[in-house]
CSV table of C-alpha atoms in Angstrom, one decimal:
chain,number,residue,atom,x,y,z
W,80,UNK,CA,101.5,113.6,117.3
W,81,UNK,CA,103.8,116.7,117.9
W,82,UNK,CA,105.5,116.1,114.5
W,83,UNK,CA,108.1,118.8,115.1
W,84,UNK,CA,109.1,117.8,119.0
W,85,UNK,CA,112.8,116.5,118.6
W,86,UNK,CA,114.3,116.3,121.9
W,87,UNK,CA,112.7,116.0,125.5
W,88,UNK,CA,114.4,116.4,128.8
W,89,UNK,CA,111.3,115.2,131.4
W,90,UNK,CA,111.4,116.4,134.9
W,91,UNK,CA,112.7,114.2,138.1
W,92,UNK,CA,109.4,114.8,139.5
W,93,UNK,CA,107.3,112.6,137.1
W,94,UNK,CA,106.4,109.1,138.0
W,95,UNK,CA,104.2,108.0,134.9
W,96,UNK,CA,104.5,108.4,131.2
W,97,UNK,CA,100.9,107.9,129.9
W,98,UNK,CA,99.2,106.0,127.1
W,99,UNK,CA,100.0,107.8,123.7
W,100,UNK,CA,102.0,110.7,125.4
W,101,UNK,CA,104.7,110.6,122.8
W,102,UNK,CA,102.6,108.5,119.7
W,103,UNK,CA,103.4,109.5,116.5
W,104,UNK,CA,106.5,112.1,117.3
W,105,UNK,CA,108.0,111.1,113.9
W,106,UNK,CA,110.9,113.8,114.6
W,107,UNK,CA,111.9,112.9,117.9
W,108,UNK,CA,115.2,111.5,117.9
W,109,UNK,CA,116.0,111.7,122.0
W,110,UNK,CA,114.4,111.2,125.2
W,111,UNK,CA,115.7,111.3,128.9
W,112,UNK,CA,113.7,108.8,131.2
W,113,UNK,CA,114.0,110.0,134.8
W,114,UNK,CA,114.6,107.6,137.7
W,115,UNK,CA,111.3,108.4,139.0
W,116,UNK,CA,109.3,106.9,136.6
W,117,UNK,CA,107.5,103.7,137.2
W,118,UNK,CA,105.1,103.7,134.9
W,119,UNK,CA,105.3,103.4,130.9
W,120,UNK,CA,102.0,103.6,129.5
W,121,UNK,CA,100.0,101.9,126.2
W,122,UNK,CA,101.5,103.7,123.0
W,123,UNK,CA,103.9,106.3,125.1
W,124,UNK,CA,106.7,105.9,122.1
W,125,UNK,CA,104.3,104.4,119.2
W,126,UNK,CA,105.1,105.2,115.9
W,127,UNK,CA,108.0,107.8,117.3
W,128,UNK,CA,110.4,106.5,113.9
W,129,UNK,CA,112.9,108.5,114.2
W,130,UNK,CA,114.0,107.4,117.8
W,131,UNK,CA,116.8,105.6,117.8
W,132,UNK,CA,117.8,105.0,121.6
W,133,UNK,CA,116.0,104.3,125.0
W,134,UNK,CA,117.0,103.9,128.2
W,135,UNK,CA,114.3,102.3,130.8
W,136,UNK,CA,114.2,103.5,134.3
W,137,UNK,CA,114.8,100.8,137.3
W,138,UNK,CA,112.2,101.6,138.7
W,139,UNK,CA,109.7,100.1,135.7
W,140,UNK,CA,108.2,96.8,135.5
W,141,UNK,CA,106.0,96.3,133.3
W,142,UNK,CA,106.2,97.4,129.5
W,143,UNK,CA,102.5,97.8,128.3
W,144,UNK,CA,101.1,97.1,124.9
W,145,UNK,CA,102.7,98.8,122.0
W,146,UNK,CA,104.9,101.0,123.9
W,147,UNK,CA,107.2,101.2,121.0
W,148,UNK,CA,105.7,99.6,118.1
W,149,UNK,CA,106.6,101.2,114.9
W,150,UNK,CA,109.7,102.8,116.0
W,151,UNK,CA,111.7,102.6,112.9
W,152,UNK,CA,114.8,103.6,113.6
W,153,UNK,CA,115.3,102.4,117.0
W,154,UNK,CA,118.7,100.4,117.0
W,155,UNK,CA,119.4,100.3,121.1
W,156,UNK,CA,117.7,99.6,123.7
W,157,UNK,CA,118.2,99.3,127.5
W,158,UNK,CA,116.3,97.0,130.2
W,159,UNK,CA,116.6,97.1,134.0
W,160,UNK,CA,116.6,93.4,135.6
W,161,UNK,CA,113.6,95.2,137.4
W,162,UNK,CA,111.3,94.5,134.1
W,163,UNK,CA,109.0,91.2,134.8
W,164,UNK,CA,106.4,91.7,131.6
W,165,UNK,CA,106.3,92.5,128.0
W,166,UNK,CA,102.4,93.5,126.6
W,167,UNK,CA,101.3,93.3,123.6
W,168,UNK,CA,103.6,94.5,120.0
W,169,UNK,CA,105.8,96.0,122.4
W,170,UNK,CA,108.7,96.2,120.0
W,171,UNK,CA,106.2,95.4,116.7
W,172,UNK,CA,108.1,97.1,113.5
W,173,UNK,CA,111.3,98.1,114.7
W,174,UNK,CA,112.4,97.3,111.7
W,175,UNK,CA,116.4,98.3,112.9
W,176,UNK,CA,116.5,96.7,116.0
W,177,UNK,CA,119.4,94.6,115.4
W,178,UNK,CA,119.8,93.0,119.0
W,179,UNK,CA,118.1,93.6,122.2
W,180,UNK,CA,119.4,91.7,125.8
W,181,UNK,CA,116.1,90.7,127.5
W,182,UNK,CA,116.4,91.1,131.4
W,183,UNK,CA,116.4,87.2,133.3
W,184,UNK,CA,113.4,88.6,135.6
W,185,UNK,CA,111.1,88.9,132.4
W,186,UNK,CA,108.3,86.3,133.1
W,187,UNK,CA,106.1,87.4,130.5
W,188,UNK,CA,105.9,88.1,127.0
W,189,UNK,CA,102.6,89.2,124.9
W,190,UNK,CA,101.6,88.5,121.3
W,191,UNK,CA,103.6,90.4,118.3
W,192,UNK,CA,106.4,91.3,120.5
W,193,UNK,CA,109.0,91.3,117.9
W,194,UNK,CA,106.8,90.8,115.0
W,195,UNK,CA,108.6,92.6,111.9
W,196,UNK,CA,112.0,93.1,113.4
W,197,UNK,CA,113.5,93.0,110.0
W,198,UNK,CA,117.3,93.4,111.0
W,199,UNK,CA,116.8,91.4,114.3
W,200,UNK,CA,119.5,88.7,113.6
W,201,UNK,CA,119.7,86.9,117.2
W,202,UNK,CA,117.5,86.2,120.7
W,203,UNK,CA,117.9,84.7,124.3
W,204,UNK,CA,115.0,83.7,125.9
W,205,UNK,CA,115.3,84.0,129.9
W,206,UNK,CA,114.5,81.0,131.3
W,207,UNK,CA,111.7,82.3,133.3
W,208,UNK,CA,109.6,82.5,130.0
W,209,UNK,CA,107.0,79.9,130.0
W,210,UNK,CA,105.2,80.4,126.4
W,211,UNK,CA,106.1,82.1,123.2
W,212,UNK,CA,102.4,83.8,121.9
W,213,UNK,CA,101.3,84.4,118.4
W,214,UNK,CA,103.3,86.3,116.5
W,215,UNK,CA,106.3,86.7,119.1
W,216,UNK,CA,109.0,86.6,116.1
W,217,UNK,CA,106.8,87.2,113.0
W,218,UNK,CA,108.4,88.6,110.1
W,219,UNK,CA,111.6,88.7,111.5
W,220,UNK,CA,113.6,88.2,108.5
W,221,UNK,CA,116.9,88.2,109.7
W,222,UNK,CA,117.0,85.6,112.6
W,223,UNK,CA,118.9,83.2,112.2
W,224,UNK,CA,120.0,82.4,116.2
W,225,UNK,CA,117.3,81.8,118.8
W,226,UNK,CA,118.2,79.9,122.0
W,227,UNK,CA,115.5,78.9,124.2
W,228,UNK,CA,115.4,78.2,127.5
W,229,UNK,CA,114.3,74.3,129.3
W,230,UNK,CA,110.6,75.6,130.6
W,231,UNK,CA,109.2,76.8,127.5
W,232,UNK,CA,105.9,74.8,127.4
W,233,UNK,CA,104.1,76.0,123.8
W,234,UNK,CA,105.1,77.7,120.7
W,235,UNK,CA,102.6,80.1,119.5
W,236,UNK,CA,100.9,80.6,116.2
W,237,UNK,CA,102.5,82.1,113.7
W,238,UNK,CA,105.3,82.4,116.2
W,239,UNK,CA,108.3,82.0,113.2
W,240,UNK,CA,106.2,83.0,110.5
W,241,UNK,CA,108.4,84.0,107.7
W,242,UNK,CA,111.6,84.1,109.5
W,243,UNK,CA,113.7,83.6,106.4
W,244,UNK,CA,117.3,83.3,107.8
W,245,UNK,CA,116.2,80.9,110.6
W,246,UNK,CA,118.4,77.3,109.4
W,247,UNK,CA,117.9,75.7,112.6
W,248,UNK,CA,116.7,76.1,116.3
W,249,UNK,CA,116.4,73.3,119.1
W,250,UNK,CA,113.3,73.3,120.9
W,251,UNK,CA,113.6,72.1,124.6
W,252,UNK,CA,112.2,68.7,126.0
W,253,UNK,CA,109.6,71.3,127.8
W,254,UNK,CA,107.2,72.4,124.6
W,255,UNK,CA,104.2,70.3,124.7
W,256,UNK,CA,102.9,72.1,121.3
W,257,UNK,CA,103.8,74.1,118.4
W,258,UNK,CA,101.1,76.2,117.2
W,259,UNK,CA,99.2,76.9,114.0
W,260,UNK,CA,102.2,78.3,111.2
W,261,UNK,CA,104.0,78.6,113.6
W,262,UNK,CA,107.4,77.9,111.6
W,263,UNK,CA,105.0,78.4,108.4
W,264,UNK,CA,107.5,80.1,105.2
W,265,UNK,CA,110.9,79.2,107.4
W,266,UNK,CA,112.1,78.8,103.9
W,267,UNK,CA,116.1,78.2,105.2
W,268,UNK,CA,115.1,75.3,107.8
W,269,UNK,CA,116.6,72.3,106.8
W,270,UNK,CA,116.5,70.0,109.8
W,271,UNK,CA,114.3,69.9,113.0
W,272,UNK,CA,113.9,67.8,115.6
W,273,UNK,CA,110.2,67.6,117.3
W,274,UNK,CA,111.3,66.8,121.3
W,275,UNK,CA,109.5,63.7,122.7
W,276,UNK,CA,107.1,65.9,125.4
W,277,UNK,CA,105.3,67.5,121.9
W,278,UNK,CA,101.6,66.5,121.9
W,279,UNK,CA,100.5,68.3,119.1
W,280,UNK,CA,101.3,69.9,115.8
W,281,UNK,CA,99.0,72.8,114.6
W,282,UNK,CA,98.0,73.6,111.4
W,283,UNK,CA,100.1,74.7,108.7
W,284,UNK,CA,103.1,74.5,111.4
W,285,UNK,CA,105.7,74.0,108.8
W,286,UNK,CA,104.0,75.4,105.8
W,287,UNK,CA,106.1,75.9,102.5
W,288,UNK,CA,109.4,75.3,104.3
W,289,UNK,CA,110.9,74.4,101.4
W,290,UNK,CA,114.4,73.3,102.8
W,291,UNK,CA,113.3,71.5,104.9
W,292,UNK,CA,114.8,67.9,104.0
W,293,UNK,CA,114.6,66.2,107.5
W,294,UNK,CA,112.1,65.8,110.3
W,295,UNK,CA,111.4,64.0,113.2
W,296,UNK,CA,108.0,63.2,114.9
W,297,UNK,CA,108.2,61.2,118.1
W,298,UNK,CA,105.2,58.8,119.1
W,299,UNK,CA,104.5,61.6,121.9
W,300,UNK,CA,102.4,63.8,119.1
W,301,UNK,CA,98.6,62.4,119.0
W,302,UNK,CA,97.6,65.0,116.1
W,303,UNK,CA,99.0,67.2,113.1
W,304,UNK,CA,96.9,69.9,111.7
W,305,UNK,CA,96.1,70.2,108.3
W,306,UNK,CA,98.7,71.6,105.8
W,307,UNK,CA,101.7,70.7,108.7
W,308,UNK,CA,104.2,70.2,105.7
W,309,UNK,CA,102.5,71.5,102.6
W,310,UNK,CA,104.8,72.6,100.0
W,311,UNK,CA,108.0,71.4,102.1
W,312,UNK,CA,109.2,70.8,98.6
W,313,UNK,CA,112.6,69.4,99.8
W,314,UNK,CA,111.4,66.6,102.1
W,315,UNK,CA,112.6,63.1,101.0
W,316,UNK,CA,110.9,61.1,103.7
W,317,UNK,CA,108.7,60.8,106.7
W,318,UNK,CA,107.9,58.3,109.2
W,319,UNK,CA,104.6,59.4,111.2
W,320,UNK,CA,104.3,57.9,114.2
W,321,UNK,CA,101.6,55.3,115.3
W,322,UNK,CA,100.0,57.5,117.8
W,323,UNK,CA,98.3,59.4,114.4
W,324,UNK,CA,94.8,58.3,114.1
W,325,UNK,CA,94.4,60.6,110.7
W,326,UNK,CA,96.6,62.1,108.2
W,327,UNK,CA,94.8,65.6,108.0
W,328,UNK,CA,93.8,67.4,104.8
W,329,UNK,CA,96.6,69.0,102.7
W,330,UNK,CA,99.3,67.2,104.7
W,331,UNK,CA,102.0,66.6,102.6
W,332,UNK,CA,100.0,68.4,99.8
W,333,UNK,CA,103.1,69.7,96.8
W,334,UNK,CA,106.0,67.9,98.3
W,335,UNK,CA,107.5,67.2,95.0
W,336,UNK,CA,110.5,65.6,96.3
W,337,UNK,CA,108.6,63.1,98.7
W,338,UNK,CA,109.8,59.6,97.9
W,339,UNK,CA,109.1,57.6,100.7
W,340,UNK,CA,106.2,57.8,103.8
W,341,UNK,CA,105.3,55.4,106.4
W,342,UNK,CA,102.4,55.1,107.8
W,343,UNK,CA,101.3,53.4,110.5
W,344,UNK,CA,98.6,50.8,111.4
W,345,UNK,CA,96.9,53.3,113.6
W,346,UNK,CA,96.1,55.6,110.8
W,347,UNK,CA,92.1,54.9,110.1
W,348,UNK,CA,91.3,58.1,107.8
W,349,UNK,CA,93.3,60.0,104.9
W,350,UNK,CA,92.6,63.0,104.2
W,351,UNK,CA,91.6,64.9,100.8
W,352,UNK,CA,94.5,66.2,98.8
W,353,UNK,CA,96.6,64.4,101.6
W,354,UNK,CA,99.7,63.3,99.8
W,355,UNK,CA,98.1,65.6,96.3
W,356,UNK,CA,100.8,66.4,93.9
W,357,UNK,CA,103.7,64.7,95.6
W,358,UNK,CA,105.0,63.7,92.0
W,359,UNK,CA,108.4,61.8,93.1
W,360,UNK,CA,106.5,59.4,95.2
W,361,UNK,CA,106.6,56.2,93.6
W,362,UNK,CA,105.1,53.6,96.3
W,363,UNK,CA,103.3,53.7,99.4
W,364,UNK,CA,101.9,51.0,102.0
W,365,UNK,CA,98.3,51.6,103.0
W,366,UNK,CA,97.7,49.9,106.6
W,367,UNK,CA,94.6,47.7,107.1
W,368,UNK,CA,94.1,50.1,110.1
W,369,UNK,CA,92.6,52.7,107.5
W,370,UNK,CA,88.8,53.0,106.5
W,371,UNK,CA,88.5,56.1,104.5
W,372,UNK,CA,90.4,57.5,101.7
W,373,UNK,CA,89.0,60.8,100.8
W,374,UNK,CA,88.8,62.7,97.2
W,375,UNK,CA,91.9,63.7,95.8
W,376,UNK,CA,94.3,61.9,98.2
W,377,UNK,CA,97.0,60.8,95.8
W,378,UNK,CA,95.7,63.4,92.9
W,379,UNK,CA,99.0,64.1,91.1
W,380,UNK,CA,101.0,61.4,92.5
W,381,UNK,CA,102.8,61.1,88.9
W,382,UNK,CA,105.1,58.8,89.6
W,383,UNK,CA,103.3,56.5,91.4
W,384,UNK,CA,103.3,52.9,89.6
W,385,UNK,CA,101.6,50.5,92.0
W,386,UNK,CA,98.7,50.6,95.0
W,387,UNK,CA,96.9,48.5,97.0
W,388,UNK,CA,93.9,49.5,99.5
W,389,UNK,CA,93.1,47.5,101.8
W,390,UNK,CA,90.0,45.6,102.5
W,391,UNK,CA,89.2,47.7,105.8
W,392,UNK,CA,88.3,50.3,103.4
W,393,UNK,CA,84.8,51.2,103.3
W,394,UNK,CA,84.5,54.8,101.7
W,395,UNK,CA,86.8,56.0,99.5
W,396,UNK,CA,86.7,59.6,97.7
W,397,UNK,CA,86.4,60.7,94.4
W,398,UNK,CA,89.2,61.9,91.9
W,399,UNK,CA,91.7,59.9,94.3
W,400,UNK,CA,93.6,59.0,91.3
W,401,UNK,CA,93.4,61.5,89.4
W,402,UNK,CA,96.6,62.6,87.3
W,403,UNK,CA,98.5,60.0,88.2
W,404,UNK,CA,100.5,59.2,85.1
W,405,UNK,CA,102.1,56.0,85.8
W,406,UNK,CA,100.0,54.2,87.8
W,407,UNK,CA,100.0,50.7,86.2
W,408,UNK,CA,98.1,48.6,89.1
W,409,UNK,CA,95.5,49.2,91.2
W,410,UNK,CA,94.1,46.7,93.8
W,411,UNK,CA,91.0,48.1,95.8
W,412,UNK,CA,88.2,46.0,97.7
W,413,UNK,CA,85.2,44.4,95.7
W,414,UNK,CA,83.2,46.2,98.3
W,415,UNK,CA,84.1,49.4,97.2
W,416,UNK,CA,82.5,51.6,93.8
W,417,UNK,CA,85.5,52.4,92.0
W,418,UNK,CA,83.5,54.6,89.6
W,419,UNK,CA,85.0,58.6,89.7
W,420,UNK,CA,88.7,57.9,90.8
W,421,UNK,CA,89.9,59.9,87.9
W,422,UNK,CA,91.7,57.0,86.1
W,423,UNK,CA,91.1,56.8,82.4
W,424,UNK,CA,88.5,54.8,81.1
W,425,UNK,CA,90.1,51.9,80.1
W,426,UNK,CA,92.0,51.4,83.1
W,427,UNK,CA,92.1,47.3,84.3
W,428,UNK,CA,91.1,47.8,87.9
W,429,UNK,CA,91.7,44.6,90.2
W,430,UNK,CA,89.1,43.5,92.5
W,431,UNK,CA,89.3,41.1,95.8
């Protein structure tokens, strides 16, 4: 924390910068990386926000956690091809970084990598990158261009969080699963296409993208978490495909402009507050695959006119019905207590 230090020439001689030798130099502004060294250690350049250029010796291959995280004013930055691995937040709050060229020998990248690179605008992945972690491009406000490479087999959690700019990025036939938020508050996505070799969709995945008009689910995914499109409040259809065996909690919770959903006959549970509050969604098909209807499903469906659920029901929720303003028939199993729905009191319910 040498708060005054602003340039530093180091000798030929040294072959390893260590953890938190330069952390915190807020004045620092230059730095002169000999050849010799090898070695960057955890922190070396942390917090160091008045640096604005580094050049990274050959002779370094591995970047350790944090090495410049916070670096606030740090617009360039040079990689030898020598570089195989990122750790942890290596480049976490650079808010200026603009564009950095990632080396094709990088194998490896650690959570928060990028995470609130505000004036980050565009990436290439090297293709010999097999996983984005959490929080690899957090916060990055200004991407809008990320290609990535055939290879890349997950996509961390909260891996896109809040990249506002980002309208569109194709994910290769490689991913096999998108993490939890991962492309949560993408608020300027308006189309994306889920590759067939996707198993699984964590929660929240596309949480509050609220451009998003268009998606596509192959019959590759067996799951999607909870909340996967809450408050997509542009999406004006969805087919789900039959390998879904549940329609999670909070799925499609507050998309207002939802007007049409398929589901398919190997649904057998929906969830609470599953389709709550989607207002524009006037009809829906329930399969006879489907046994349990949980509380508040279709709460706030206000535009819904007509239902029928189907005698394979056998436990259905409370306040399913609730709020929903135009609903004018309602056919539900004999079987079945239709007592605490939410319906007003003098609503004709039909039996079979």
């Amino acid at each position: 924390g040498c708060v005054s230090l602003i340039k530093i020439t180091i000798p030929k001689t040294v072959v390893e910068l260590c953890k938190n030798c330069f952390e915190r130099c807020t004045s620092l502004t230059f730095i002169e990386i000999p050849s010799s060294v090898t070695k960057i250690g955890k922190n070396a350049f942390n917090g160091c926000s008045s640096l604005t250029q580094i050049s990274i010796p050959r002779g370094v291959t591995i970047i350790d956690n944090f090495v410049f995280a916070g670096c606030s004013s740090l617009v360039q930055v040079e990689i030898p091809s020598t570089v195989t691995t990122f750790g942890n937040g290596v480049f976490e709050g650079c808010s200026s970084l603009v564009e950095i060229n990632l080396p094709i020998s990088l194998k490896k990248i650690g959570k928060t990598v990028f995470k609130g690179c505000l004036s980050l605008t565009k990436i290439s992945i090297p293709s010999l990158i097999e996983n984005l972690p959490e929080g690899t491009f957090s916060e990055c406000e200004s991407l809008s261009e990320v290609n990535l490479p055939n290879g890349i087999n997950s996509i961390g959690s909260n891996c896109f969080f809040n990249c506002v700019s980002l309208e569109n990025i194709d994910l290769p036939s490689s991913v096999t699963s998108i993490g939890d938020s991962s492309f949560s508050q993408c608020t300027s996505l308006k189309k994306f296409i889920i590759p067939p070799s996707v198993l699984t969709i964590g929660k929240s995945a596309f949480y509050d993208c609220s451009s998003l008009i268009q998606i596509s689910i192959p019959s590759s995914v067996v799951s999607i978490g909870a909340s996967s499109f809450q408050k997509c409040s542009s999406l004006l259809k969805i087919e789900l495909p039959n390998s879904i065996e549940e329609i999670e909690w909070s799925l499609f919770e507050e998309c207002t402009a939802l007007l049409q959903v398929v589901i398919p006959d190997s649904v057998k549970v929906i969830g609470s507050s599953a389709f709550r509050d989607c207002s524009s969604l006037n009809q829906i098909s329930i399969p006879s695959s489907v046994k349990k209807i949980e509380k508040g499903a279709f709460r706030g469906c206000s535009s819904l006119t007509r239902i029928k659920i189907p005698t394979s029901v056998t436990s259905i929720g409370s306040a399913v019905f609730s709020l929903c303003s135009s609903l004018i028939y309602l056919e539900i199993p004999s079987t079945l207590n239709s007592k605490n729905l939410g319906l007003p009191a003098d609503f004709k319910i039909t039996k079979i």
